[in-house]
Coordinates of C-alpha atoms in Angstrom, one line a residue:
X1 CA -6.7 138.8 -141.4
X2 CA -6.3 142.6 -142.0
X3 CA -5.0 143.4 -145.5
X4 CA -2.2 145.9 -146.4
X5 CA -2.3 147.7 -149.8
X6 CA 1.2 149.4 -150.3
X7 CA 0.9 151.8 -153.2
X8 CA 3.5 153.9 -155.0
X9 CA 2.2 157.2 -153.5
X10 CA 3.6 156.4 -150.1
X11 CA 7.2 156.9 -151.4
X12 CA 6.5 160.6 -151.7
X13 CA 6.8 161.0 -148.0
X14 CA 8.9 164.2 -147.5
X15 CA 5.9 165.7 -145.7
X16 CA 4.8 162.8 -143.5
X17 CA 4.2 163.4 -139.9
X18 CA 6.4 161.3 -137.5
X19 CA 7.2 161.1 -133.9
X20 CA 10.8 160.1 -134.7
X21 CA 12.7 157.1 -133.6
X22 CA 10.2 156.1 -131.0
X23 CA 8.0 154.7 -133.8
X24 CA 10.6 152.0 -134.5
X25 CA 10.4 151.1 -130.8
X26 CA 6.6 150.9 -131.1
X27 CA 6.9 148.7 -134.2
X28 CA 9.3 146.3 -132.3
X29 CA 6.8 146.1 -129.4
X30 CA 3.7 145.4 -131.5
X31 CA 5.7 143.0 -133.7
X32 CA 6.3 141.0 -130.6
X33 CA 2.6 140.6 -130.2
X34 CA 1.6 143.1 -127.6
X35 CA 0.3 146.6 -126.9
X36 CA 2.5 149.1 -124.9
X37 CA 1.5 150.0 -121.3
X38 CA 0.7 153.6 -122.0
X39 CA -0.2 154.4 -118.4
X40 CA 3.0 153.0 -116.9
X41 CA 5.2 154.3 -119.7
X42 CA 4.1 158.0 -119.4
X43 CA 5.9 159.2 -122.6
X44 CA 3.6 161.3 -124.7
X45 CA 3.9 159.4 -128.0
X46 CA 3.1 156.1 -126.2
X47 CA 0.1 157.7 -124.4
X48 CA -1.1 159.3 -127.7
X49 CA -0.9 156.1 -129.7
X50 CA -2.0 153.5 -127.2
X51 CA -4.4 155.0 -124.7
X52 CA -8.0 153.7 -125.3
X53 CA -9.2 157.2 -124.4
X54 CA -8.2 158.3 -127.9
X55 CA -11.3 156.5 -129.1
X56 CA -13.5 158.8 -127.0
X57 CA -13.8 161.2 -129.9
X58 CA -16.0 158.6 -131.8
X59 CA -16.8 155.7 -129.4
X60 CA -20.2 157.3 -128.4
X61 CA -21.2 158.1 -132.0
X62 CA -24.1 156.0 -133.4
X63 CA -22.4 154.4 -136.3
X64 CA -24.7 152.0 -138.3
X65 CA -23.5 148.5 -137.7
X66 CA -23.6 147.5 -141.4
X67 CA -21.7 150.6 -142.4
X68 CA -18.4 151.2 -144.1
X69 CA -15.8 153.7 -142.8
X70 CA -13.0 155.4 -144.5
X71 CA -10.4 156.5 -141.9
X72 CA -8.1 159.2 -143.4
X73 CA -4.8 159.6 -141.6
X74 CA -5.0 156.5 -139.5
X75 CA -1.5 156.9 -138.0
X76 CA -0.5 154.0 -135.7
X77 CA -4.1 152.8 -135.4
X78 CA -5.3 154.5 -132.2
X79 CA -8.9 154.6 -133.5
X80 CA -8.7 151.8 -136.1
X81 CA -9.5 148.9 -133.9
X82 CA -12.5 150.5 -132.3
X83 CA -13.9 151.4 -135.6
X84 CA -13.5 147.8 -136.8
X85 CA -15.5 146.7 -133.8
X86 CA -18.3 149.0 -134.5
X87 CA -19.0 148.8 -138.3
X88 CA -18.9 146.2 -141.0
X89 CA -15.8 147.4 -142.8
X90 CA -13.0 149.9 -142.4
X91 CA -10.5 151.2 -144.9
X92 CA -7.7 153.0 -143.1
X93 CA -5.5 155.4 -145.2
X94 CA -2.0 156.4 -144.1
X95 CA 0.9 157.9 -146.0
X96 CA 3.6 156.6 -143.6
X97 CA 4.6 153.0 -144.4
X98 CA 6.0 152.6 -140.9
X99 CA 2.9 153.8 -139.2
X100 CA 0.8 151.6 -141.4
X101 CA 3.0 148.6 -140.5
X102 CA 2.4 149.4 -136.8
X103 CA -1.4 149.6 -137.5
X104 CA -1.3 146.3 -139.3
X105 CA 0.6 144.5 -136.5
X106 CA -1.9 145.9 -133.9
X107 CA -5.0 144.9 -135.8
X108 CA -3.9 141.9 -137.9
X109 CA -6.8 139.8 -136.5
X110 CA -9.5 142.2 -137.8
X111 CA -11.1 140.5 -140.8
X112 CA -12.9 143.7 -141.8
X113 CA -9.9 146.0 -142.2
X114 CA -8.0 147.2 -145.2
X115 CA -5.0 149.5 -144.7
X116 CA -4.0 151.6 -147.7
X117 CA -0.6 153.2 -147.8
X118 CA -0.8 156.1 -150.2
X119 CA -0.6 159.8 -150.7
X120 CA -4.1 161.2 -149.9
X121 CA -3.8 163.9 -152.5
X122 CA -3.5 161.5 -155.4
X123 CA -5.2 158.4 -153.9
X124 CA -8.0 156.7 -155.8
X125 CA -10.5 154.4 -154.3
X126 CA -13.3 152.5 -156.1
X127 CA -15.7 152.5 -153.2
X128 CA -17.9 155.1 -151.6
X129 CA -18.3 155.1 -147.8
X130 CA -21.1 155.7 -145.2
X131 CA -18.6 157.6 -143.0
X132 CA -15.4 159.4 -143.7
X133 CA -13.5 159.9 -140.4
X134 CA -10.8 162.7 -140.4
X135 CA -9.3 163.1 -136.9
X136 CA -6.4 165.5 -136.5
X137 CA -5.4 165.6 -140.2
X138 CA -6.9 168.7 -141.8
X139 CA -4.4 171.0 -140.0
X140 CA -1.7 169.5 -142.3
X141 CA -3.8 170.0 -145.5
X142 CA -1.0 172.1 -147.0
X143 CA 1.3 169.1 -146.9
X144 CA -1.1 166.8 -148.7
X145 CA -3.0 169.3 -150.9
X146 CA -0.6 172.1 -152.0
X147 CA -2.1 175.1 -153.8
X148 CA -3.7 178.4 -153.0
X149 CA -6.5 176.8 -150.9
X150 CA -5.3 173.5 -149.5
X151 CA -8.1 173.2 -147.0
X152 CA -10.7 173.5 -149.8
X153 CA -8.9 170.8 -151.8
X154 CA -8.6 168.6 -148.8
X155 CA -12.2 168.8 -147.9
X156 CA -13.4 168.2 -151.5
X157 CA -11.1 165.2 -151.8
X158 CA -12.3 163.7 -148.5
X159 CA -16.0 164.3 -149.4
X160 CA -15.5 162.6 -152.8
X161 CA -15.4 159.3 -151.0
X162 CA -18.8 159.7 -149.3
X163 CA -22.0 158.0 -150.4
X164 CA -24.9 160.5 -151.1
X165 CA -26.3 159.9 -147.6
X166 CA -22.9 159.6 -146.0
X167 CA -21.4 161.7 -143.2
X168 CA -17.9 163.0 -142.5
X169 CA -16.6 163.4 -139.0
X170 CA -13.9 166.0 -138.9
X171 CA -11.9 166.8 -135.7
X172 CA -9.5 169.7 -135.5
X173 CA -8.2 172.2 -132.8
X174 CA -9.6 175.6 -132.5
X175 CA -6.9 178.2 -133.0
X176 CA -8.8 180.5 -130.5
X177 CA -9.3 177.7 -127.9
X178 CA -9.4 178.9 -124.3
X179 CA -6.4 176.7 -123.5
X180 CA -4.2 178.7 -125.8
X181 CA -5.6 182.0 -124.4
X182 CA -4.8 180.8 -120.8
X183 CA -1.2 179.7 -121.4
X184 CA -0.9 176.4 -123.3
X185 CA 1.5 176.2 -126.2
X186 CA 0.0 175.7 -129.7
X187 CA -0.3 171.9 -130.2
X188 CA 1.6 171.5 -133.5
X189 CA 4.3 174.2 -133.2
X190 CA 4.9 174.2 -129.5
X191 CA 4.9 178.0 -129.3
X192 CA 2.7 180.3 -127.2
X193 CA 0.0 182.1 -129.2
X194 CA 1.1 180.8 -132.6
X195 CA -2.5 180.1 -133.7
X196 CA -3.9 183.2 -132.1
X197 CA -1.3 185.1 -134.1
X198 CA -2.7 183.3 -137.2
X199 CA 0.3 181.0 -137.9
X200 CA 2.5 183.6 -139.5
X201 CA 4.9 181.9 -142.0
X202 CA 3.6 178.4 -141.1
X203 CA 2.0 175.7 -143.3
X204 CA 0.3 174.0 -140.4
X205 CA -3.0 175.7 -139.7
X206 CA -6.2 175.3 -137.5
X207 CA -9.3 177.4 -137.6
X208 CA -11.8 179.3 -135.5
X209 CA -15.4 178.1 -135.6
X210 CA -16.4 180.7 -138.2
X211 CA -13.3 180.1 -140.3
X212 CA -13.9 176.4 -140.3
X213 CA -17.6 176.8 -141.2
X214 CA -16.6 179.0 -144.1
X215 CA -14.0 176.4 -145.3
X216 CA -16.6 173.6 -145.1
X217 CA -19.3 175.6 -146.9
X218 CA -16.8 176.9 -149.4
X219 CA -16.1 173.3 -150.4
X220 CA -19.8 172.8 -151.2
X221 CA -20.5 170.8 -148.0
X222 CA -23.0 171.3 -145.2
X223 CA -22.3 171.6 -141.5
X224 CA -24.8 169.2 -139.9
X225 CA -23.7 169.8 -136.3
X226 CA -20.8 171.2 -134.3
X227 CA -19.6 169.1 -131.3
X228 CA -17.2 170.5 -128.7
X229 CA -15.0 167.8 -127.2
X230 CA -13.7 168.7 -123.7
X231 CA -10.9 169.2 -122.9
X232 CA -10.0 168.6 -126.5
X233 CA -10.5 166.0 -129.3
X234 CA -7.4 164.0 -128.3
X235 CA -8.6 162.8 -124.9
X236 CA -12.2 164.0 -124.6
X237 CA -14.2 163.1 -121.6
X238 CA -17.3 165.2 -122.5
X239 CA -18.9 166.1 -125.8
X240 CA -20.9 169.3 -125.9
X241 CA -23.1 170.9 -128.6
X242 CA -24.7 174.3 -129.1
X243 CA -27.6 173.0 -127.1
X244 CA -25.5 172.3 -124.0
X245 CA -22.1 174.1 -124.2
X246 CA -23.5 177.2 -122.5
X247 CA -25.7 175.3 -120.1
X248 CA -23.5 172.6 -118.5
X249 CA -20.2 173.4 -116.9
X250 CA -17.6 170.7 -117.6
X251 CA -17.1 168.2 -114.9
X252 CA -13.8 166.9 -116.2
X253 CA -10.4 168.5 -115.9
X254 CA -8.2 170.0 -118.6
X255 CA -4.9 168.1 -118.1
X256 CA -2.0 168.8 -120.6
X257 CA 0.0 165.7 -121.1
X258 CA 2.3 166.6 -124.0
X259 CA 3.9 169.8 -122.6
X260 CA 4.2 172.2 -119.7
X261 CA 2.0 175.3 -119.7
X262 CA 1.7 178.6 -117.9
X263 CA -1.4 179.6 -116.2
X264 CA -2.3 183.2 -116.9
X265 CA -5.7 183.3 -115.2
X266 CA -8.5 181.2 -113.7
X267 CA -9.7 179.0 -116.5
X268 CA -12.8 178.1 -114.4
X269 CA -13.9 181.7 -114.0
X270 CA -13.1 182.5 -117.6
X271 CA -15.0 179.6 -118.9
X272 CA -18.0 180.4 -116.7
X273 CA -17.9 183.9 -118.2
X274 CA -17.9 182.5 -121.7
X275 CA -21.0 180.4 -120.8
X276 CA -22.7 183.5 -119.4
X277 CA -22.0 185.4 -122.6
X278 CA -23.3 182.5 -124.7
X279 CA -20.1 181.9 -126.6
X280 CA -18.3 179.0 -125.0
X281 CA -18.5 177.0 -128.2
X282 CA -16.5 179.7 -130.1
X283 CA -13.6 179.2 -127.7
X284 CA -13.8 175.5 -127.3
X285 CA -10.3 173.9 -127.5
X286 CA -11.3 171.6 -130.3
X287 CA -14.2 170.9 -132.7
X288 CA -15.8 167.7 -134.0
X289 CA -17.9 168.6 -137.0
X290 CA -20.5 166.4 -138.5
X291 CA -20.5 167.2 -142.2
X292 CA -22.9 166.0 -145.0
X293 CA -23.1 166.6 -148.7
X294 CA -26.3 168.6 -148.4
X295 CA -28.8 169.6 -145.7
X296 CA -31.3 166.8 -146.3
X297 CA -29.9 164.6 -143.6
X298 CA -30.8 165.3 -140.0
X299 CA -27.9 165.8 -137.5
X300 CA -27.1 163.2 -134.9
X301 CA -29.7 164.0 -132.1
X302 CA -27.3 164.1 -129.2
X303 CA -26.8 167.3 -127.2
X304 CA -24.4 166.1 -124.5
X305 CA -22.2 163.0 -124.0
X306 CA -20.1 161.9 -121.0
X307 CA -17.5 159.2 -121.8
X308 CA -16.2 157.1 -119.0
X309 CA -13.5 155.1 -120.6
X310 CA -10.7 155.4 -118.1
X311 CA -11.9 152.2 -116.4
X312 CA -11.8 148.5 -116.9
X313 CA -13.4 147.7 -120.3
X314 CA -16.2 145.8 -118.7
X315 CA -17.2 148.9 -116.8
X316 CA -16.6 151.5 -119.5
X317 CA -19.7 153.4 -120.6
X318 CA -20.9 156.5 -122.2
X319 CA -23.9 158.6 -121.0
X320 CA -25.8 160.4 -123.8
X321 CA -28.5 163.1 -123.4
X322 CA -30.5 163.3 -126.6
X323 CA -32.2 166.2 -128.1
X324 CA -35.5 164.9 -126.7
X325 CA -34.1 164.7 -123.2
X326 CA -33.7 161.0 -123.0
X327 CA -30.7 159.7 -121.1
X328 CA -29.0 156.7 -122.5
X329 CA -26.1 154.7 -120.9
X330 CA -24.3 152.4 -123.3
X331 CA -21.4 150.0 -122.8
X332 CA -18.3 150.9 -124.9
X333 CA -17.2 147.3 -125.3
X334 CA -19.1 144.0 -125.6
X335 CA -17.7 142.8 -122.3
X336 CA -19.5 145.7 -120.6
X337 CA -23.0 144.5 -121.4
X338 CA -23.4 142.8 -118.0
X339 CA -22.7 146.1 -116.3
X340 CA -25.4 147.7 -118.3
X341 CA -27.9 144.9 -117.3
X342 CA -27.0 145.5 -113.7
X343 CA -27.7 149.2 -114.0
X344 CA -31.1 148.4 -115.7
X345 CA -32.0 146.0 -112.8
X346 CA -31.4 148.8 -110.3
X347 CA -33.7 151.2 -112.0
X348 CA -36.5 152.4 -109.7
X349 CA -35.0 150.7 -106.7
X350 CA -36.4 152.3 -103.5
X351 CA -33.9 152.7 -100.6
X352 CA -36.7 154.1 -98.5
X353 CA -40.2 155.4 -99.2
X354 CA -38.6 158.8 -99.6
X355 CA -35.6 158.0 -101.8
X356 CA -35.4 155.9 -105.0
X357 CA -33.4 155.5 -108.2
X358 CA -34.8 156.9 -111.4
X359 CA -36.6 154.2 -113.3
X360 CA -35.4 153.1 -116.8
X361 CA -37.8 153.2 -119.7
X362 CA -36.0 150.9 -122.2
X363 CA -33.3 148.3 -122.2
X364 CA -31.4 146.4 -124.8
X365 CA -28.2 144.3 -124.7
X366 CA -25.8 147.2 -124.6
X367 CA -27.8 150.2 -123.5
X368 CA -30.4 151.4 -121.0
X369 CA -32.6 154.5 -121.3
X370 CA -33.9 156.8 -118.6
X371 CA -36.1 160.0 -118.6
X372 CA -34.2 163.2 -118.0
X373 CA -34.7 164.3 -114.4
X374 CA -35.8 167.9 -114.4
X375 CA -34.7 170.5 -111.9
X376 CA -31.3 171.2 -110.3
X377 CA -29.1 168.7 -108.6
X378 CA -28.3 169.3 -104.9
X379 CA -24.8 170.3 -106.0
X380 CA -26.3 173.0 -108.4
X381 CA -28.6 174.2 -105.6
X382 CA -25.7 174.6 -103.1
X383 CA -23.7 176.4 -105.8
X384 CA -26.6 178.8 -106.4
X385 CA -27.0 180.0 -102.8
X386 CA -24.7 182.8 -101.4
X387 CA -21.3 181.5 -100.1
X388 CA -22.4 182.2 -96.5
X389 CA -25.4 179.9 -96.8
X390 CA -23.8 177.0 -98.5
X391 CA -22.7 175.2 -95.4
X392 CA -26.1 175.5 -93.8
X393 CA -27.8 174.0 -96.8
X394 CA -25.2 171.2 -97.2
X395 CA -25.4 170.2 -93.5
X396 CA -29.2 170.2 -93.6
X397 CA -29.1 167.6 -96.5
X398 CA -26.3 165.7 -94.8
X399 CA -28.4 165.2 -91.7
X400 CA -31.4 164.2 -93.7
X401 CA -29.5 161.7 -95.7
X402 CA -27.8 160.3 -92.6
X403 CA -31.2 159.8 -90.9
X404 CA -32.6 158.1 -94.0
X405 CA -29.7 155.7 -94.4
X406 CA -29.4 154.9 -90.7
X407 CA -33.2 154.1 -90.7
X408 CA -32.6 151.1 -93.0
X409 CA -29.2 150.0 -91.5
X410 CA -28.0 147.2 -89.3
X411 CA -25.3 148.2 -86.8
X412 CA -22.4 145.8 -86.5
X413 CA -18.6 145.5 -87.0
X414 CA -17.2 144.5 -90.3
X415 CA -17.2 140.8 -91.1
X416 CA -13.6 140.1 -91.9
X417 CA -14.5 137.0 -93.9
X418 CA -16.9 138.8 -96.3
X419 CA -15.1 137.9 -99.6
X420 CA -17.6 139.9 -101.7
X421 CA -16.8 143.1 -99.8
X422 CA -13.1 142.5 -99.9
X423 CA -13.2 141.9 -103.6
X424 CA -14.7 145.4 -104.2
X425 CA -13.4 147.5 -101.4
X426 CA -10.1 145.9 -100.6
X427 CA -8.6 144.1 -97.6
X428 CA -8.6 146.9 -95.0
X429 CA -10.8 146.0 -92.1
X430 CA -12.7 148.6 -90.0
X431 CA -13.0 147.8 -86.3
X432 CA -15.7 150.4 -85.4
X433 CA -19.4 149.4 -85.4
X434 CA -21.0 151.0 -88.4
X435 CA -24.5 151.3 -89.9
X436 CA -24.5 148.7 -92.8
X437 CA -27.1 149.4 -95.5
X438 CA -28.2 146.6 -97.8
X439 CA -27.4 147.3 -101.4
X440 CA -25.4 150.3 -100.5
X441 CA -24.9 153.1 -103.0
X442 CA -21.3 154.5 -102.7
X443 CA -22.0 157.4 -105.0
X444 CA -24.7 159.3 -103.2
X445 CA -22.9 162.5 -103.9
X446 CA -24.7 165.9 -104.3
X447 CA -24.5 165.9 -108.1
X448 CA -26.5 162.7 -108.2
X449 CA -29.3 163.9 -105.8
X450 CA -32.5 165.5 -107.2
X451 CA -35.8 166.4 -105.7
X452 CA -36.7 167.6 -102.2
X453 CA -36.3 166.0 -98.8
X454 CA -38.9 163.3 -98.6
X455 CA -39.0 162.9 -102.4
X456 CA -35.5 162.2 -103.6
X457 CA -34.5 160.8 -107.0
X458 CA -31.0 159.4 -107.5
X459 CA -29.3 159.3 -110.9
X460 CA -26.0 157.7 -112.0
X461 CA -26.5 154.8 -109.5
X462 CA -24.2 152.4 -111.3
X463 CA -22.2 152.1 -108.1
X464 CA -25.1 150.7 -106.0
X465 CA -23.5 147.4 -104.9
X466 CA -25.2 144.1 -104.4
X467 CA -24.0 143.9 -100.8
X468 CA -24.2 145.8 -97.6
X469 CA -22.1 149.0 -97.4
X470 CA -21.7 151.3 -94.3
X471 CA -23.8 154.4 -94.4
X472 CA -20.9 156.3 -92.9
X473 CA -18.8 155.5 -96.0
X474 CA -21.4 156.9 -98.3
X475 CA -21.8 160.0 -96.1
X476 CA -18.0 160.4 -96.0
X477 CA -18.0 160.4 -99.8
X478 CA -20.8 163.0 -99.8
X479 CA -18.7 165.3 -97.7
X480 CA -15.5 164.7 -99.7
X481 CA -17.3 165.5 -102.9
X482 CA -18.5 168.8 -101.5
X483 CA -15.1 169.8 -100.4
X484 CA -12.7 168.5 -103.0
X485 CA -14.7 167.7 -106.1
X486 CA -16.9 170.7 -106.3
X487 CA -15.0 173.1 -103.9
X488 CA -18.3 174.2 -102.4
X489 CA -17.2 173.9 -98.7
X490 CA -14.1 174.9 -96.9
X491 CA -11.4 172.2 -96.5
X492 CA -11.9 172.3 -92.8
X493 CA -15.3 170.5 -93.3
X494 CA -13.3 167.5 -94.4
X495 CA -10.8 167.6 -91.5
X496 CA -10.4 164.5 -89.3
X497 CA -11.9 166.5 -86.4
X498 CA -14.9 167.6 -88.3
X499 CA -15.6 164.2 -90.0
X500 CA -15.3 162.2 -86.8
X501 CA -17.8 164.6 -85.3
X502 CA -20.3 164.3 -88.2
X503 CA -20.0 160.5 -88.7
X504 CA -19.5 159.5 -85.1
X505 CA -16.5 157.3 -85.9
X506 CA -12.8 157.1 -85.1
X507 CA -9.9 158.6 -87.1
X508 CA -8.8 155.0 -87.8
X509 CA -12.2 154.5 -89.6
X510 CA -11.5 157.6 -91.7
X511 CA -8.2 156.0 -92.8
X512 CA -10.0 152.8 -93.6
X513 CA -12.5 154.7 -95.8
X514 CA -9.6 156.2 -97.7
X515 CA -8.2 152.7 -98.3
X516 CA -11.6 151.5 -99.4
X517 CA -11.9 154.4 -101.7
X518 CA -8.5 153.7 -103.3
X519 CA -9.2 150.0 -103.7
X520 CA -12.7 150.6 -105.1
X521 CA -11.5 153.1 -107.7
X522 CA -8.2 151.6 -108.7
X523 CA -8.7 147.9 -108.2
X524 CA -12.4 147.2 -108.7
X525 CA -13.3 149.9 -111.2
X526 CA -9.8 150.2 -112.7
X527 CA -9.7 153.9 -112.8
X528 CA -6.7 155.5 -114.6
X529 CA -6.5 159.1 -113.4
X530 CA -5.0 161.3 -116.1
X531 CA -3.6 163.7 -113.4
X532 CA -0.8 161.2 -113.0
X533 CA 0.3 161.8 -116.6
X534 CA -0.2 165.6 -116.6
X535 CA 2.6 168.1 -117.1
X536 CA 2.9 171.0 -114.7
X537 CA 1.1 174.3 -115.2
X538 CA 3.1 177.2 -113.9
X539 CA 1.2 180.3 -112.6
X540 CA 2.4 183.4 -114.3
X541 CA 1.4 186.9 -113.0
X542 CA 2.1 189.3 -115.9
X543 CA 2.4 192.3 -113.6
X544 CA 5.2 190.5 -111.7
X545 CA 6.8 189.5 -115.0
X546 CA 6.8 193.0 -116.3
X547 CA 8.2 194.3 -113.0
X548 CA 10.9 191.7 -113.0
X549 CA 11.8 192.6 -116.6
X550 CA 12.0 196.3 -115.6
X551 CA 14.3 195.4 -112.7
X552 CA 16.6 193.4 -114.9
X553 CA 16.8 196.3 -117.3
X554 CA 17.6 198.7 -114.5
X555 CA 20.3 196.3 -113.3
X556 CA 21.8 196.0 -116.8
X557 CA 21.8 199.8 -117.1
X558 CA 23.6 200.1 -113.8
X559 CA 26.1 197.5 -114.9
X560 CA 26.8 199.3 -118.1
X561 CA 27.3 202.5 -116.2
X562 CA 29.8 200.9 -113.9
X563 CA 31.8 199.4 -116.7
X564 CA 31.6 202.6 -118.7
X565 CA 33.0 204.6 -115.7
X566 CA 35.6 202.3 -114.3
X567 CA 35.7 199.1 -116.3
X568 CA 35.2 197.0 -113.2
X569 CA 32.5 196.2 -110.7
X570 CA 32.5 198.2 -107.5
X571 CA 31.9 196.5 -104.2
X572 CA 28.4 198.0 -104.0
X573 CA 27.5 196.2 -107.2
X574 CA 28.5 192.7 -106.3
X575 CA 24.9 191.6 -106.3
X576 CA 25.2 191.7 -110.1
X577 CA 26.7 188.2 -110.3
X578 CA 29.4 187.0 -112.6
X579 CA 26.9 184.8 -114.3
X580 CA 24.8 187.8 -115.2
X581 CA 27.9 189.6 -116.5
X582 CA 28.9 186.6 -118.6
X583 CA 25.4 186.0 -119.9
X584 CA 24.9 189.6 -121.1
X585 CA 28.5 190.7 -122.0
X586 CA 27.2 191.3 -125.5
X587 CA 25.6 194.5 -124.1
X588 CA 28.9 195.9 -122.8
X589 CA 31.1 198.4 -124.7
X590 CA 33.7 196.6 -126.8
X591 CA 36.5 198.1 -124.6
X592 CA 35.0 196.4 -121.5
X593 CA 34.6 192.9 -122.9

């Protein structure tokens, strides 16, 4: 059983972060023996504390299995359980007794967990740790380490618990993050541009990359490596480094789930510009910094990570590209090891003499390793040609892929009694004769296709299924990806008229493909799309806003003139509504109020 150490320091909690009364609701829920359904609930605190995607900030990191971890600012335990599953022992520190109680209830069965309830500034621990994990805490350093330089005191205190060869993992927002520049409110204060304006009069504080580097080095520590979680450290789907942040455009979407935002400009175009200028890392939304006591330890040799954790646990994996250009896919949970074995078995599989999966080079229980495939993907090549040539190149490849798949297919109508197919693709039945391909790969999309026609290598083939799948369905997904995922073709290329022409099928079959796609993603894979939880982004044209403000001022001036002259509104000024008059009567002369 997990152990709780309630110390006197927790009573000094006047500066303890809290989400308010909802934490009592959370305690009642976990005390009853269950987790809360974060995806169905949709309230931000529930999403934040219970989504497994919170662990994406560390679930890819190569912790040593026999290691000890000190988790500073554990909160309600969003990361605690995952850390317990990965290392030999975890000590979680949290100042809030309520949050610690929640953490204990959630992870009571963990034999390797100690929860310490204490004030970090005065806390003493006898042990030293292999890793100190500080996720979303340093911004409140002024609360825990008062003085002229609270960040320095905080970092020195945290580092004092490291073993000589230990590492600290520190995650914090970037006050110059591109989401703040483009119209998101500052995460902690809820105000636009609060961090960009350098937190005037505020104790909460985040830092730019250079500022954070100076804080770390000023505390006598060494920056081993900067990681750039995308879209941010709270729910990252990709992890970049300086070796990849200006080379790989993010494939995930920046959804804001805690607050609405305005959209001041095209983030995609702005981010591409940052990459071109070689400074995307400086404007990343968040940082994860690997910190050591000195420069003797090598950094973690990962230059890019894609985390796929919005699935069923048995299918959740991370994909790592190492500094030596090896590609590793690893299961995030023990129950996912069978999925990894399946991927390994498919390595090198030839669909035809001209098209095969990339072969794996190493396999263990939870991971499979592949060589990095050089060259540009088909998606990258289509992107690189002029807009007017994109359709021609895409259609040339579509026809080649269609011929290749049809050459190994068997044409027949769907077997309604095929239980294996129904389990994966749902119960919708297609009545058209289709070209059924053995061991069909439903993810032959342009981003997974490398090489030239006649010598094609496929990557990310985890969705090659051990059963026949219609070639038309794989080709339909190919087109949908070009139109809606990468926005490389006009939407007319995915119209019913166009797709029935390309695939030689009926509109009813297209509807069937849509049903299959939904069942595959939501029922079989268990995808939880974060767009369903996102808050609106409102486009804001500053020129329009300035013009509107000028018009309002002109109307106010006219209103004041009318009241000054006659004390009443004339008929020609009735468009100035009573509501406007009432709302701004403070502007009127006293005699007219």
